[in-house]
Backbone atoms as SQL, in Angstrom:
CREATE TABLE atoms (id INTEGER PRIMARY KEY, chain TEXT, resi INTEGER, resn TEXT, atom TEXT, x REAL, y REAL, z REAL);
INSERT INTO atoms VALUES
  (1, 'A', 1, 'MET', 'N', -7.838, -26.872, -18.921),
  (2, 'A', 1, 'MET', 'CA', -7.531, -25.953, -20.051),
  (3, 'A', 1, 'MET', 'C', -7.247, -24.377, -19.073),
  (4, 'A', 2, 'PRO', 'N', -5.795, -23.765, -19.048),
  (5, 'A', 2, 'PRO', 'CA', -6.043, -21.948, -18.160),
  (6, 'A', 2, 'PRO', 'C', -6.800, -21.231, -18.852),
  (7, 'A', 3, 'GLU', 'N', -6.517, -20.655, -18.469),
  (8, 'A', 3, 'GLU', 'CA', -7.447, -19.367, -18.971),
  (9, 'A', 3, 'GLU', 'C', -6.229, -18.490, -19.489),
  (10, 'A', 4, 'SER', 'N', -6.312, -17.605, -20.563),
  (11, 'A', 4, 'SER', 'CA', -4.988, -16.446, -20.706),
  (12, 'A', 4, 'SER', 'C', -5.386, -15.546, -20.228),
  (13, 'A', 5, 'ALA', 'N', -4.385, -14.446, -20.125),
  (14, 'A', 5, 'ALA', 'CA', -4.386, -13.448, -18.958),
  (15, 'A', 5, 'ALA', 'C', -5.651, -12.335, -20.291),
  (16, 'A', 6, 'GLU', 'N', -5.756, -12.592, -21.480),
  (17, 'A', 6, 'GLU', 'CA', -7.090, -11.729, -21.801),
  (18, 'A', 6, 'GLU', 'C', -8.316, -12.216, -21.785),
  (19, 'A', 7, 'ALA', 'N', -8.389, -12.802, -21.112),
  (20, 'A', 7, 'ALA', 'CA', -9.750, -13.836, -21.237),
  (21, 'A', 7, 'ALA', 'C', -9.511, -13.085, -19.498),
  (22, 'A', 8, 'LYS', 'N', -9.086, -13.285, -18.904),
  (23, 'A', 8, 'LYS', 'CA', -8.889, -13.065, -17.381),
  (24, 'A', 8, 'LYS', 'C', -9.051, -11.155, -17.291),
  (25, 'A', 9, 'ALA', 'N', -8.848, -10.769, -18.008),
  (26, 'A', 9, 'ALA', 'CA', -8.978, -9.081, -18.499),
  (27, 'A', 9, 'ALA', 'C', -9.675, -9.038, -18.437),
  (28, 'A', 10, 'SER', 'N', -11.123, -9.523, -18.992),
  (29, 'A', 10, 'SER', 'CA', -12.615, -9.412, -20.174),
  (30, 'A', 10, 'SER', 'C', -13.461, -9.424, -18.671),
  (31, 'A', 11, 'ARG', 'N', -12.878, -10.916, -18.230),
  (32, 'A', 11, 'ARG', 'CA', -13.380, -11.928, -17.305),
  (33, 'A', 11, 'ARG', 'C', -13.791, -10.329, -15.536),
  (34, 'A', 12, 'TYR', 'N', -12.589, -9.674, -15.395),
  (35, 'A', 12, 'TYR', 'CA', -12.214, -9.451, -14.086),
  (36, 'A', 12, 'TYR', 'C', -12.530, -7.274, -14.472),
  (37, 'A', 13, 'GLY', 'N', -12.623, -7.291, -15.370),
  (38, 'A', 13, 'GLY', 'CA', -12.864, -5.824, -15.722),
  (39, 'A', 13, 'GLY', 'C', -11.878, -4.879, -15.508),
  (40, 'A', 14, 'SER', 'N', -12.867, -4.172, -14.298),
  (41, 'A', 14, 'SER', 'CA', -11.769, -3.135, -13.014),
  (42, 'A', 14, 'SER', 'C', -11.701, -3.541, -11.722),
  (43, 'A', 15, 'ALA', 'N', -11.998, -5.140, -11.154),
  (44, 'A', 15, 'ALA', 'CA', -11.733, -5.560, -10.701),
  (45, 'A', 15, 'ALA', 'C', -10.922, -5.723, -9.340),
  (46, 'A', 16, 'ALA', 'N', -10.318, -5.774, -8.428),
  (47, 'A', 16, 'ALA', 'CA', -9.163, -5.453, -7.533),
  (48, 'A', 16, 'ALA', 'C', -9.316, -6.330, -6.417),
  (49, 'A', 17, 'LEU', 'N', -8.540, -7.316, -5.985),
  (50, 'A', 17, 'LEU', 'CA', -8.118, -7.570, -4.334),
  (51, 'A', 17, 'LEU', 'C', -7.744, -6.311, -3.143),
  (52, 'A', 18, 'THR', 'N', -8.332, -5.967, -2.318),
  (53, 'A', 18, 'THR', 'CA', -8.016, -6.017, -1.438),
  (54, 'A', 18, 'THR', 'C', -7.041, -6.204, -0.630),
  (55, 'A', 19, 'PRO', 'N', -5.747, -5.822, -0.704),
  (56, 'A', 19, 'PRO', 'CA', -4.826, -6.210, -0.158),
  (57, 'A', 19, 'PRO', 'C', -4.816, -6.090, 1.400),
  (58, 'A', 20, 'PRO', 'N', -4.223, -7.073, 2.506),
  (59, 'A', 20, 'PRO', 'CA', -4.705, -6.902, 3.873),
  (60, 'A', 20, 'PRO', 'C', -3.099, -5.853, 4.483),
  (61, 'A', 21, 'VAL', 'N', -3.658, -5.582, 5.011),
  (62, 'A', 21, 'VAL', 'CA', -2.994, -3.761, 5.439),
  (63, 'A', 21, 'VAL', 'C', -2.790, -4.581, 7.522),
  (64, 'A', 22, 'ASP', 'N', -1.673, -3.418, 7.180),
  (65, 'A', 22, 'ASP', 'CA', -1.574, -3.234, 9.078),
  (66, 'A', 22, 'ASP', 'C', -1.266, -2.136, 9.144),
  (67, 'A', 23, 'VAL', 'N', -1.878, -1.380, 10.362),
  (68, 'A', 23, 'VAL', 'CA', -1.541, 0.518, 10.182),
  (69, 'A', 23, 'VAL', 'C', -0.663, 0.275, 11.489),
  (70, 'A', 24, 'ILE', 'N', 0.165, 0.736, 11.794),
  (71, 'A', 24, 'ILE', 'CA', 0.738, 0.793, 13.391),
  (72, 'A', 24, 'ILE', 'C', 1.165, 2.138, 13.361),
  (73, 'A', 25, 'GLU', 'N', 0.712, 3.050, 14.809),
  (74, 'A', 25, 'GLU', 'CA', 0.922, 4.599, 15.144),
  (75, 'A', 25, 'GLU', 'C', 1.939, 4.547, 16.179),
  (76, 'A', 26, 'ASP', 'N', 2.469, 5.808, 15.840),
  (77, 'A', 26, 'ASP', 'CA', 4.018, 5.664, 17.100),
  (78, 'A', 26, 'ASP', 'C', 3.999, 7.346, 16.828),
  (79, 'A', 27, 'ALA', 'N', 4.596, 7.734, 18.257),
  (80, 'A', 27, 'ALA', 'CA', 4.524, 9.413, 18.103),
  (81, 'A', 27, 'ALA', 'C', 5.012, 9.914, 17.375),
  (82, 'A', 28, 'GLY', 'N', 5.441, 9.608, 16.320),
  (83, 'A', 28, 'GLY', 'CA', 6.237, 10.230, 14.980),
  (84, 'A', 28, 'GLY', 'C', 5.577, 9.665, 13.659),
  (85, 'A', 29, 'GLY', 'N', 4.573, 9.178, 13.653),
  (86, 'A', 29, 'GLY', 'CA', 3.467, 9.089, 13.201),
  (87, 'A', 29, 'GLY', 'C', 3.014, 7.332, 12.674),
  (88, 'A', 30, 'ILE', 'N', 2.863, 6.712, 11.409),
  (89, 'A', 30, 'ILE', 'CA', 2.235, 6.239, 10.941),
  (90, 'A', 30, 'ILE', 'C', 3.172, 5.307, 9.973),
  (91, 'A', 31, 'THR', 'N', 2.830, 3.737, 9.976),
  (92, 'A', 31, 'THR', 'CA', 3.664, 2.857, 9.643),
  (93, 'A', 31, 'THR', 'C', 2.489, 2.472, 8.682),
  (94, 'A', 32, 'LEU', 'N', 2.336, 2.133, 7.568),
  (95, 'A', 32, 'LEU', 'CA', 1.218, 0.553, 6.749),
  (96, 'A', 32, 'LEU', 'C', 2.634, 0.217, 5.878),
  (97, 'A', 33, 'TYR', 'N', 1.733, -1.249, 6.431),
  (98, 'A', 33, 'TYR', 'CA', 2.285, -2.959, 5.467),
  (99, 'A', 33, 'TYR', 'C', 1.483, -3.482, 4.837),
  (100, 'A', 34, 'ALA', 'N', 1.842, -3.063, 3.655),
  (101, 'A', 34, 'ALA', 'CA', 0.691, -4.191, 2.731),
  (102, 'A', 34, 'ALA', 'C', 1.111, -5.676, 2.471),
  (103, 'A', 35, 'ASP', 'N', 0.546, -6.632, 2.473),
  (104, 'A', 35, 'ASP', 'CA', 0.920, -7.408, 1.850),
  (105, 'A', 35, 'ASP', 'C', -0.034, -7.532, 0.030),
  (106, 'A', 36, 'LEU', 'N', 1.281, -7.576, -0.720),
  (107, 'A', 36, 'LEU', 'CA', 1.432, -7.552, -2.057),
  (108, 'A', 36, 'LEU', 'C', 2.045, -8.307, -3.248),
  (109, 'A', 37, 'PRO', 'N', 1.212, -9.816, -2.493),
  (110, 'A', 37, 'PRO', 'CA', 2.159, -10.940, -3.085),
  (111, 'A', 37, 'PRO', 'C', 2.441, -11.225, -4.732),
  (112, 'A', 38, 'GLY', 'N', 4.094, -11.302, -4.770),
  (113, 'A', 38, 'GLY', 'CA', 4.373, -11.167, -6.386),
  (114, 'A', 38, 'GLY', 'C', 4.229, -9.856, -6.892),
  (115, 'A', 39, 'VAL', 'N', 4.193, -9.321, -6.318),
  (116, 'A', 39, 'VAL', 'CA', 4.598, -7.695, -7.281),
  (117, 'A', 39, 'VAL', 'C', 5.636, -6.774, -7.337),
  (118, 'A', 40, 'ALA', 'N', 5.920, -6.745, -8.204),
  (119, 'A', 40, 'ALA', 'CA', 7.396, -5.959, -8.259),
  (120, 'A', 40, 'ALA', 'C', 7.259, -4.256, -8.386),
  (121, 'A', 41, 'ARG', 'N', 8.532, -3.387, -8.301),
  (122, 'A', 41, 'ARG', 'CA', 8.335, -2.377, -8.582),
  (123, 'A', 41, 'ARG', 'C', 7.574, -2.007, -9.276),
  (124, 'A', 42, 'GLU', 'N', 7.850, -2.778, -10.570),
  (125, 'A', 42, 'GLU', 'CA', 7.099, -1.484, -12.013),
  (126, 'A', 42, 'GLU', 'C', 5.915, -1.971, -11.431),
  (127, 'A', 43, 'GLY', 'N', 5.702, -3.003, -11.072),
  (128, 'A', 43, 'GLY', 'CA', 4.145, -3.523, -11.013),
  (129, 'A', 43, 'GLY', 'C', 3.172, -2.196, -9.736),
  (130, 'A', 44, 'LEU', 'N', 3.710, -1.366, -8.988),
  (131, 'A', 44, 'LEU', 'CA', 3.371, -0.511, -7.970),
  (132, 'A', 44, 'LEU', 'C', 3.383, 0.820, -8.479),
  (133, 'A', 45, 'SER', 'N', 2.159, 1.282, -7.580),
  (134, 'A', 45, 'SER', 'CA', 1.619, 2.630, -8.452),
  (135, 'A', 45, 'SER', 'C', 0.956, 3.234, -6.950),
  (136, 'A', 46, 'LEU', 'N', 1.479, 4.043, -6.258),
  (137, 'A', 46, 'LEU', 'CA', 1.527, 4.899, -5.175),
  (138, 'A', 46, 'LEU', 'C', 0.809, 6.604, -5.247),
  (139, 'A', 47, 'HIS', 'N', -0.487, 7.013, -4.917),
  (140, 'A', 47, 'HIS', 'CA', -0.285, 8.483, -5.471),
  (141, 'A', 47, 'HIS', 'C', -1.332, 9.099, -3.693),
  (142, 'A', 48, 'VAL', 'N', -1.092, 10.083, -3.654),
  (143, 'A', 48, 'VAL', 'CA', -1.465, 11.251, -2.544),
  (144, 'A', 48, 'VAL', 'C', -1.880, 12.132, -3.171),
  (145, 'A', 49, 'GLU', 'N', -3.196, 12.130, -2.773),
  (146, 'A', 49, 'GLU', 'CA', -3.707, 14.150, -3.029),
  (147, 'A', 49, 'GLU', 'C', -4.676, 14.190, -1.818),
  (148, 'A', 50, 'ALA', 'N', -4.395, 15.394, -1.998),
  (149, 'A', 50, 'ALA', 'CA', -4.998, 15.781, -0.876),
  (150, 'A', 50, 'ALA', 'C', -5.284, 14.455, 0.457),
  (151, 'A', 51, 'ALA', 'N', -6.150, 14.852, 0.782),
  (152, 'A', 51, 'ALA', 'CA', -5.960, 13.472, 2.493),
  (153, 'A', 51, 'ALA', 'C', -6.598, 12.319, 1.377),
  (154, 'A', 52, 'THR', 'N', -6.026, 12.133, 0.225),
  (155, 'A', 52, 'THR', 'CA', -6.395, 10.455, 0.036),
  (156, 'A', 52, 'THR', 'C', -5.095, 9.461, -0.171),
  (157, 'A', 53, 'LEU', 'N', -4.575, 8.616, 0.199),
  (158, 'A', 53, 'LEU', 'CA', -3.472, 7.795, -0.277),
  (159, 'A', 53, 'LEU', 'C', -4.471, 6.396, -0.556),
  (160, 'A', 54, 'THR', 'N', -4.072, 6.115, -1.999),
  (161, 'A', 54, 'THR', 'CA', -4.391, 5.388, -3.443),
  (162, 'A', 54, 'THR', 'C', -2.860, 4.065, -3.689),
  (163, 'A', 55, 'ILE', 'N', -3.033, 3.116, -3.022),
  (164, 'A', 55, 'ILE', 'CA', -2.175, 2.091, -3.599),
  (165, 'A', 55, 'ILE', 'C', -2.873, 1.064, -4.894),
  (166, 'A', 56, 'GLU', 'N', -2.382, 1.438, -6.039),
  (167, 'A', 56, 'GLU', 'CA', -2.136, 0.231, -6.824),
  (168, 'A', 56, 'GLU', 'C', -0.915, -0.634, -6.847),
  (169, 'A', 57, 'ALA', 'N', -1.792, -2.265, -7.211),
  (170, 'A', 57, 'ALA', 'CA', -0.630, -2.988, -7.974),
  (171, 'A', 57, 'ALA', 'C', -0.920, -3.551, -8.727),
  (172, 'A', 58, 'GLU', 'N', 0.034, -4.419, -9.178),
  (173, 'A', 58, 'GLU', 'CA', -0.880, -5.631, -10.094),
  (174, 'A', 58, 'GLU', 'C', 0.949, -6.727, -10.638),
  (175, 'A', 59, 'SER', 'N', 0.763, -8.446, -10.188),
  (176, 'A', 59, 'SER', 'CA', 1.241, -8.694, -9.768),
  (177, 'A', 59, 'SER', 'C', 1.889, -9.017, -11.003),
  (178, 'A', 60, 'SER', 'N', 3.072, -9.844, -10.836),
  (179, 'A', 60, 'SER', 'CA', 3.817, -10.992, -12.288),
  (180, 'A', 60, 'SER', 'C', 3.935, -11.975, -11.519),
  (181, 'A', 61, 'LEU', 'N', 3.287, -13.043, -11.506),
  (182, 'A', 61, 'LEU', 'CA', 3.267, -14.128, -11.436),
  (183, 'A', 61, 'LEU', 'C', 3.083, -14.732, -12.465),
  (184, 'A', 62, 'THR', 'N', 3.457, -15.213, -13.196),
  (185, 'A', 62, 'THR', 'CA', 3.883, -16.361, -14.290),
  (186, 'A', 62, 'THR', 'C', 4.301, -18.142, -14.255),
  (187, 'A', 63, 'VAL', 'N', 3.965, -18.587, -15.261),
  (188, 'A', 63, 'VAL', 'CA', 4.617, -20.402, -15.094),
  (189, 'A', 63, 'VAL', 'C', 5.345, -20.502, -15.646),
  (190, 'A', 64, 'PRO', 'N', 6.343, -20.478, -15.188),
  (191, 'A', 64, 'PRO', 'CA', 7.177, -20.983, -15.628),
  (192, 'A', 64, 'PRO', 'C', 7.062, -22.026, -16.756),
  (193, 'A', 65, 'ASP', 'N', 7.655, -21.881, -18.346),
  (194, 'A', 65, 'ASP', 'CA', 7.949, -22.119, -19.451),
  (195, 'A', 65, 'ASP', 'C', 7.809, -24.268, -19.541),
  (196, 'A', 66, 'GLY', 'N', 6.538, -24.130, -20.324),
  (197, 'A', 66, 'GLY', 'CA', 6.665, -25.686, -20.299),
  (198, 'A', 66, 'GLY', 'C', 5.963, -26.350, -19.205),
  (199, 'A', 67, 'LEU', 'N', 5.294, -25.386, -18.392),
  (200, 'A', 67, 'LEU', 'CA', 4.046, -26.084, -17.189),
  (201, 'A', 67, 'LEU', 'C', 3.117, -25.092, -17.625),
  (202, 'A', 68, 'LYS', 'N', 1.673, -26.332, -17.061),
  (203, 'A', 68, 'LYS', 'CA', 0.467, -25.611, -17.192),
  (204, 'A', 68, 'LYS', 'C', 0.223, -25.470, -15.774),
  (205, 'A', 69, 'THR', 'N', -0.882, -24.831, -15.153),
  (206, 'A', 69, 'THR', 'CA', -1.783, -24.831, -13.712),
  (207, 'A', 69, 'THR', 'C', -2.362, -25.629, -13.882),
  (208, 'A', 70, 'SER', 'N', -3.089, -26.768, -12.797),
  (209, 'A', 70, 'SER', 'CA', -4.322, -27.981, -13.127),
  (210, 'A', 70, 'SER', 'C', -5.150, -26.373, -12.101),
  (211, 'A', 71, 'HIS', 'N', -4.776, -26.047, -11.088),
  (212, 'A', 71, 'HIS', 'CA', -5.022, -25.011, -10.469),
  (213, 'A', 71, 'HIS', 'C', -4.680, -23.940, -10.023),
  (214, 'A', 72, 'THR', 'N', -6.057, -23.220, -9.646),
  (215, 'A', 72, 'THR', 'CA', -5.308, -21.643, -8.867),
  (216, 'A', 72, 'THR', 'C', -6.181, -21.118, -8.140),
  (217, 'A', 73, 'GLU', 'N', -5.521, -20.447, -6.862),
  (218, 'A', 73, 'GLU', 'CA', -6.863, -20.038, -6.059),
  (219, 'A', 73, 'GLU', 'C', -7.178, -18.487, -6.094),
  (220, 'A', 74, 'VAL', 'N', -5.793, -17.632, -6.502),
  (221, 'A', 74, 'VAL', 'CA', -5.929, -16.020, -6.684),
  (222, 'A', 74, 'VAL', 'C', -5.779, -15.930, -8.647),
  (223, 'A', 75, 'GLY', 'N', -6.829, -16.162, -8.923),
  (224, 'A', 75, 'GLY', 'CA', -6.693, -15.490, -10.587),
  (225, 'A', 75, 'GLY', 'C', -7.307, -14.507, -11.074),
  (226, 'A', 76, 'LEU', 'N', -7.124, -13.331, -10.131),
  (227, 'A', 76, 'LEU', 'CA', -6.389, -12.061, -10.227),
  (228, 'A', 76, 'LEU', 'C', -5.666, -11.194, -9.766),
  (229, 'A', 77, 'GLY', 'N', -4.634, -10.396, -10.124),
  (230, 'A', 77, 'GLY', 'CA', -3.103, -10.218, -9.997),
  (231, 'A', 77, 'GLY', 'C', -3.341, -8.946, -9.906),
  (232, 'A', 78, 'ARG', 'N', -4.448, -8.504, -9.052),
  (233, 'A', 78, 'ARG', 'CA', -4.839, -6.302, -9.512),
  (234, 'A', 78, 'ARG', 'C', -5.023, -6.010, -8.008),
  (235, 'A', 79, 'PHE', 'N', -4.105, -5.263, -7.786),
  (236, 'A', 79, 'PHE', 'CA', -4.682, -4.764, -5.615),
  (237, 'A', 79, 'PHE', 'C', -4.849, -3.879, -5.872),
  (238, 'A', 80, 'ARG', 'N', -6.060, -3.073, -4.813),
  (239, 'A', 80, 'ARG', 'CA', -6.128, -2.069, -4.789),
  (240, 'A', 80, 'ARG', 'C', -6.678, -1.399, -3.806),
  (241, 'A', 81, 'ARG', 'N', -6.329, 0.505, -3.322),
  (242, 'A', 81, 'ARG', 'CA', -6.728, -0.238, -1.454),
  (243, 'A', 81, 'ARG', 'C', -6.882, 1.608, -1.226),
  (244, 'A', 82, 'VAL', 'N', -7.465, 2.210, -0.286),
  (245, 'A', 82, 'VAL', 'CA', -7.982, 3.701, -0.612),
  (246, 'A', 82, 'VAL', 'C', -7.666, 3.978, 0.634),
  (247, 'A', 83, 'PHE', 'N', -6.838, 4.431, 1.176),
  (248, 'A', 83, 'PHE', 'CA', -7.471, 5.060, 2.399),
  (249, 'A', 83, 'PHE', 'C', -7.225, 6.926, 2.205),
  (250, 'A', 84, 'THR', 'N', -8.074, 7.578, 3.546),
  (251, 'A', 84, 'THR', 'CA', -8.254, 8.890, 3.902),
  (252, 'A', 84, 'THR', 'C', -7.214, 8.998, 5.242),
  (253, 'A', 85, 'LEU', 'N', -6.534, 9.906, 4.954),
  (254, 'A', 85, 'LEU', 'CA', -5.615, 9.572, 6.557),
  (255, 'A', 85, 'LEU', 'C', -5.894, 11.433, 6.284),
  (256, 'A', 86, 'SER', 'N', -4.748, 11.226, 7.959),
  (257, 'A', 86, 'SER', 'CA', -4.956, 12.865, 9.101),
  (258, 'A', 86, 'SER', 'C', -4.830, 13.438, 8.573),
  (259, 'A', 87, 'LYS', 'N', -5.171, 14.924, 8.954),
  (260, 'A', 87, 'LYS', 'CA', -4.966, 16.529, 8.593),
  (261, 'A', 87, 'LYS', 'C', -3.234, 15.988, 9.327),
  (262, 'A', 88, 'GLU', 'N', -3.562, 15.496, 10.220),
  (263, 'A', 88, 'GLU', 'CA', -1.963, 15.500, 10.845),
  (264, 'A', 88, 'GLU', 'C', -0.809, 15.303, 10.800),
  (265, 'A', 89, 'LEU', 'N', -0.697, 14.277, 9.565),
  (266, 'A', 89, 'LEU', 'CA', -0.334, 13.821, 8.471),
  (267, 'A', 89, 'LEU', 'C', 0.624, 14.101, 7.690),
  (268, 'A', 90, 'ASP', 'N', 2.342, 14.335, 7.593),
  (269, 'A', 90, 'ASP', 'CA', 3.053, 15.032, 6.311),
  (270, 'A', 90, 'ASP', 'C', 2.623, 14.460, 5.137),
  (271, 'A', 91, 'THR', 'N', 1.938, 14.464, 4.342),
  (272, 'A', 91, 'THR', 'CA', 1.230, 13.850, 2.727),
  (273, 'A', 91, 'THR', 'C', 3.147, 14.246, 1.948),
  (274, 'A', 92, 'GLU', 'N', 3.927, 14.731, 2.178),
  (275, 'A', 92, 'GLU', 'CA', 4.953, 15.500, 1.813),
  (276, 'A', 92, 'GLU', 'C', 6.297, 14.759, 2.002),
  (277, 'A', 93, 'LYS', 'N', 6.281, 14.096, 3.376),
  (278, 'A', 93, 'LYS', 'CA', 7.270, 13.347, 3.537),
  (279, 'A', 93, 'LYS', 'C', 7.262, 11.751, 3.710),
  (280, 'A', 94, 'VAL', 'N', 6.685, 10.718, 3.097),
  (281, 'A', 94, 'VAL', 'CA', 5.853, 9.651, 2.653),
  (282, 'A', 94, 'VAL', 'C', 7.199, 9.021, 2.275),
  (283, 'A', 95, 'SER', 'N', 7.720, 8.007, 3.144),
  (284, 'A', 95, 'SER', 'CA', 8.132, 7.177, 2.695),
  (285, 'A', 95, 'SER', 'C', 7.784, 5.742, 2.007),
  (286, 'A', 96, 'ALA', 'N', 8.449, 5.013, 0.986),
  (287, 'A', 96, 'ALA', 'CA', 8.060, 3.416, 0.709),
  (288, 'A', 96, 'ALA', 'C', 9.480, 2.936, 0.296),
  (289, 'A', 97, 'GLU', 'N', 8.815, 1.390, 0.891),
  (290, 'A', 97, 'GLU', 'CA', 9.894, 0.150, 0.343),
  (291, 'A', 97, 'GLU', 'C', 9.138, -1.089, -0.391),
  (292, 'A', 98, 'LEU', 'N', 9.379, -1.105, -1.077),
  (293, 'A', 98, 'LEU', 'CA', 8.644, -3.260, -1.207),
  (294, 'A', 98, 'LEU', 'C', 10.038, -3.943, -1.236),
  (295, 'A', 99, 'SER', 'N', 9.720, -5.478, 0.224),
  (296, 'A', 99, 'SER', 'CA', 10.342, -6.102, -0.089),
  (297, 'A', 99, 'SER', 'C', 9.568, -6.923, 0.361),
  (298, 'A', 100, 'GLN', 'N', 10.566, -8.137, -0.529),
  (299, 'A', 100, 'GLN', 'CA', 9.658, -9.624, -0.378),
  (300, 'A', 100, 'GLN', 'C', 7.953, -9.418, -0.372),
  (301, 'A', 101, 'GLY', 'N', 7.219, -8.957, -1.278),
  (302, 'A', 101, 'GLY', 'CA', 5.662, -9.138, -1.295),
  (303, 'A', 101, 'GLY', 'C', 5.244, -7.954, -0.289),
  (304, 'A', 102, 'VAL', 'N', 6.015, -7.298, 0.539),
  (305, 'A', 102, 'VAL', 'CA', 4.984, -6.587, 1.648),
  (306, 'A', 102, 'VAL', 'C', 5.609, -4.780, 1.681),
  (307, 'A', 103, 'LEU', 'N', 4.637, -3.834, 0.836),
  (308, 'A', 103, 'LEU', 'CA', 4.810, -2.710, 1.189),
  (309, 'A', 103, 'LEU', 'C', 4.267, -1.723, 2.391),
  (310, 'A', 104, 'LYS', 'N', 6.108, -0.602, 2.597),
  (311, 'A', 104, 'LYS', 'CA', 6.087, -0.313, 4.110),
  (312, 'A', 104, 'LYS', 'C', 5.779, 0.840, 3.593),
  (313, 'A', 105, 'LEU', 'N', 4.963, 1.943, 4.016),
  (314, 'A', 105, 'LEU', 'CA', 4.752, 2.544, 3.272),
  (315, 'A', 105, 'LEU', 'C', 4.850, 3.963, 5.187),
  (316, 'A', 106, 'ARG', 'N', 6.169, 4.831, 5.266),
  (317, 'A', 106, 'ARG', 'CA', 5.913, 5.069, 7.026),
  (318, 'A', 106, 'ARG', 'C', 5.630, 7.219, 6.089),
  (319, 'A', 107, 'ILE', 'N', 4.071, 7.651, 6.579),
  (320, 'A', 107, 'ILE', 'CA', 4.220, 8.761, 7.028),
  (321, 'A', 107, 'ILE', 'C', 4.008, 9.312, 7.822),
  (322, 'A', 108, 'PRO', 'N', 5.268, 10.437, 8.141),
  (323, 'A', 108, 'PRO', 'CA', 5.844, 10.770, 9.341),
  (324, 'A', 108, 'PRO', 'C', 4.298, 12.059, 10.007),
  (325, 'A', 109, 'LYS', 'N', 3.920, 12.106, 10.898),
  (326, 'A', 109, 'LYS', 'CA', 2.833, 13.202, 11.367),
  (327, 'A', 109, 'LYS', 'C', 3.756, 14.536, 11.421),
  (328, 'A', 110, 'ALA', 'N', 2.994, 15.688, 10.800),
  (329, 'A', 110, 'ALA', 'CA', 3.734, 16.507, 10.702),
  (330, 'A', 110, 'ALA', 'C', 4.309, 17.764, 11.884),
  (331, 'A', 111, 'GLU', 'N', 4.736, 18.965, 12.030),
  (332, 'A', 111, 'GLU', 'CA', 4.911, 19.507, 13.188),
  (333, 'A', 111, 'GLU', 'C', 4.591, 19.622, 13.740),
  (334, 'A', 112, 'HIS', 'N', 3.278, 20.371, 13.597),
  (335, 'A', 112, 'HIS', 'CA', 2.236, 20.820, 14.241),
  (336, 'A', 112, 'HIS', 'C', 1.406, 19.920, 15.077),
  (337, 'A', 113, 'ALA', 'N', 1.790, 18.794, 14.318),
  (338, 'A', 113, 'ALA', 'CA', 0.831, 17.754, 14.303),
  (339, 'A', 113, 'ALA', 'C', 1.625, 16.267, 16.176),
  (340, 'A', 114, 'LYS', 'N', 2.719, 17.091, 16.323),
  (341, 'A', 114, 'LYS', 'CA', 3.880, 16.466, 17.151),
  (342, 'A', 114, 'LYS', 'C', 3.457, 16.768, 18.517),
  (343, 'A', 115, 'PRO', 'N', 4.099, 16.300, 19.387),
  (344, 'A', 115, 'PRO', 'CA', 3.880, 16.512, 20.781),
  (345, 'A', 115, 'PRO', 'C', 5.138, 17.373, 20.809),
  (346, 'A', 116, 'ARG', 'N', 4.829, 18.192, 22.124),
  (347, 'A', 116, 'ARG', 'CA', 5.864, 18.814, 21.854),
  (348, 'A', 116, 'ARG', 'C', 5.862, 20.041, 24.088),
  (349, 'A', 117, 'ARG', 'N', 6.865, 19.890, 24.475),
  (350, 'A', 117, 'ARG', 'CA', 6.749, 20.090, 26.351),
  (351, 'A', 117, 'ARG', 'C', 7.243, 21.867, 25.743),
  (352, 'A', 118, 'ILE', 'N', 5.969, 22.260, 26.895),
  (353, 'A', 118, 'ILE', 'CA', 6.275, 23.615, 27.046),
  (354, 'A', 118, 'ILE', 'C', 6.398, 24.230, 28.515),
  (355, 'A', 119, 'ASN', 'N', 7.888, 24.537, 28.234),
  (356, 'A', 119, 'ASN', 'CA', 8.318, 25.231, 29.377),
  (357, 'A', 119, 'ASN', 'C', 7.781, 26.175, 30.370),
  (358, 'A', 120, 'VAL', 'N', 7.694, 26.121, 31.645),
  (359, 'A', 120, 'VAL', 'CA', 7.060, 26.714, 32.418),
  (360, 'A', 120, 'VAL', 'C', 7.726, 27.555, 33.397),
  (361, 'A', 121, 'GLU', 'N', 7.733, 28.655, 32.971),
  (362, 'A', 121, 'GLU', 'CA', 8.617, 29.462, 33.572),
  (363, 'A', 121, 'GLU', 'C', 8.126, 30.601, 35.501),
  (364, 'A', 122, 'VAL', 'N', 8.678, 30.093, 36.514),
  (365, 'A', 122, 'VAL', 'CA', 8.187, 30.712, 37.735),
  (366, 'A', 122, 'VAL', 'C', 8.475, 32.547, 37.314),
  (367, 'A', 123, 'ALA', 'N', 7.150, 33.094, 38.300),
  (368, 'A', 123, 'ALA', 'CA', 7.073, 34.421, 37.877),
  (369, 'A', 123, 'ALA', 'C', 7.462, 34.983, 39.227);
C-alpha cells in the first residue's frame, strides 16, 4: 500500500537529498547547474547570506488520479545543497533560471576580481 504524504514527512523528518551540481568557471564568473527533477518554481528557494549560497527545493511529483504506485525509487522529494562562495563573486548580481528540472545559476565575478589590462607607458 502506498505511503501517505504525512507518513513520509514523519519518517524523513528534515532529511533532504543532495542534488548533483556541475560548476563551470569562466573569466566572467561561475555557472552552477543543479538537477532538481520534479521541482516547480513555487517549490524552489534560493538564499545568499554573506558567503553562503543555499538551494532548497521540494518536488511536486504526484501520481495521476486513478493510478497507484507499485514501486518508488525515491520517496523523498526534498532537496538541499549549501555552497561557500568566494569573495571574488558578486552575490548582488546572481541570476537564476529553472527549466525542465535543471536550475541554472549564474554568479558573476566582482569588478575587482576580473582580469584587466594594464597599459605600460614608455618613459
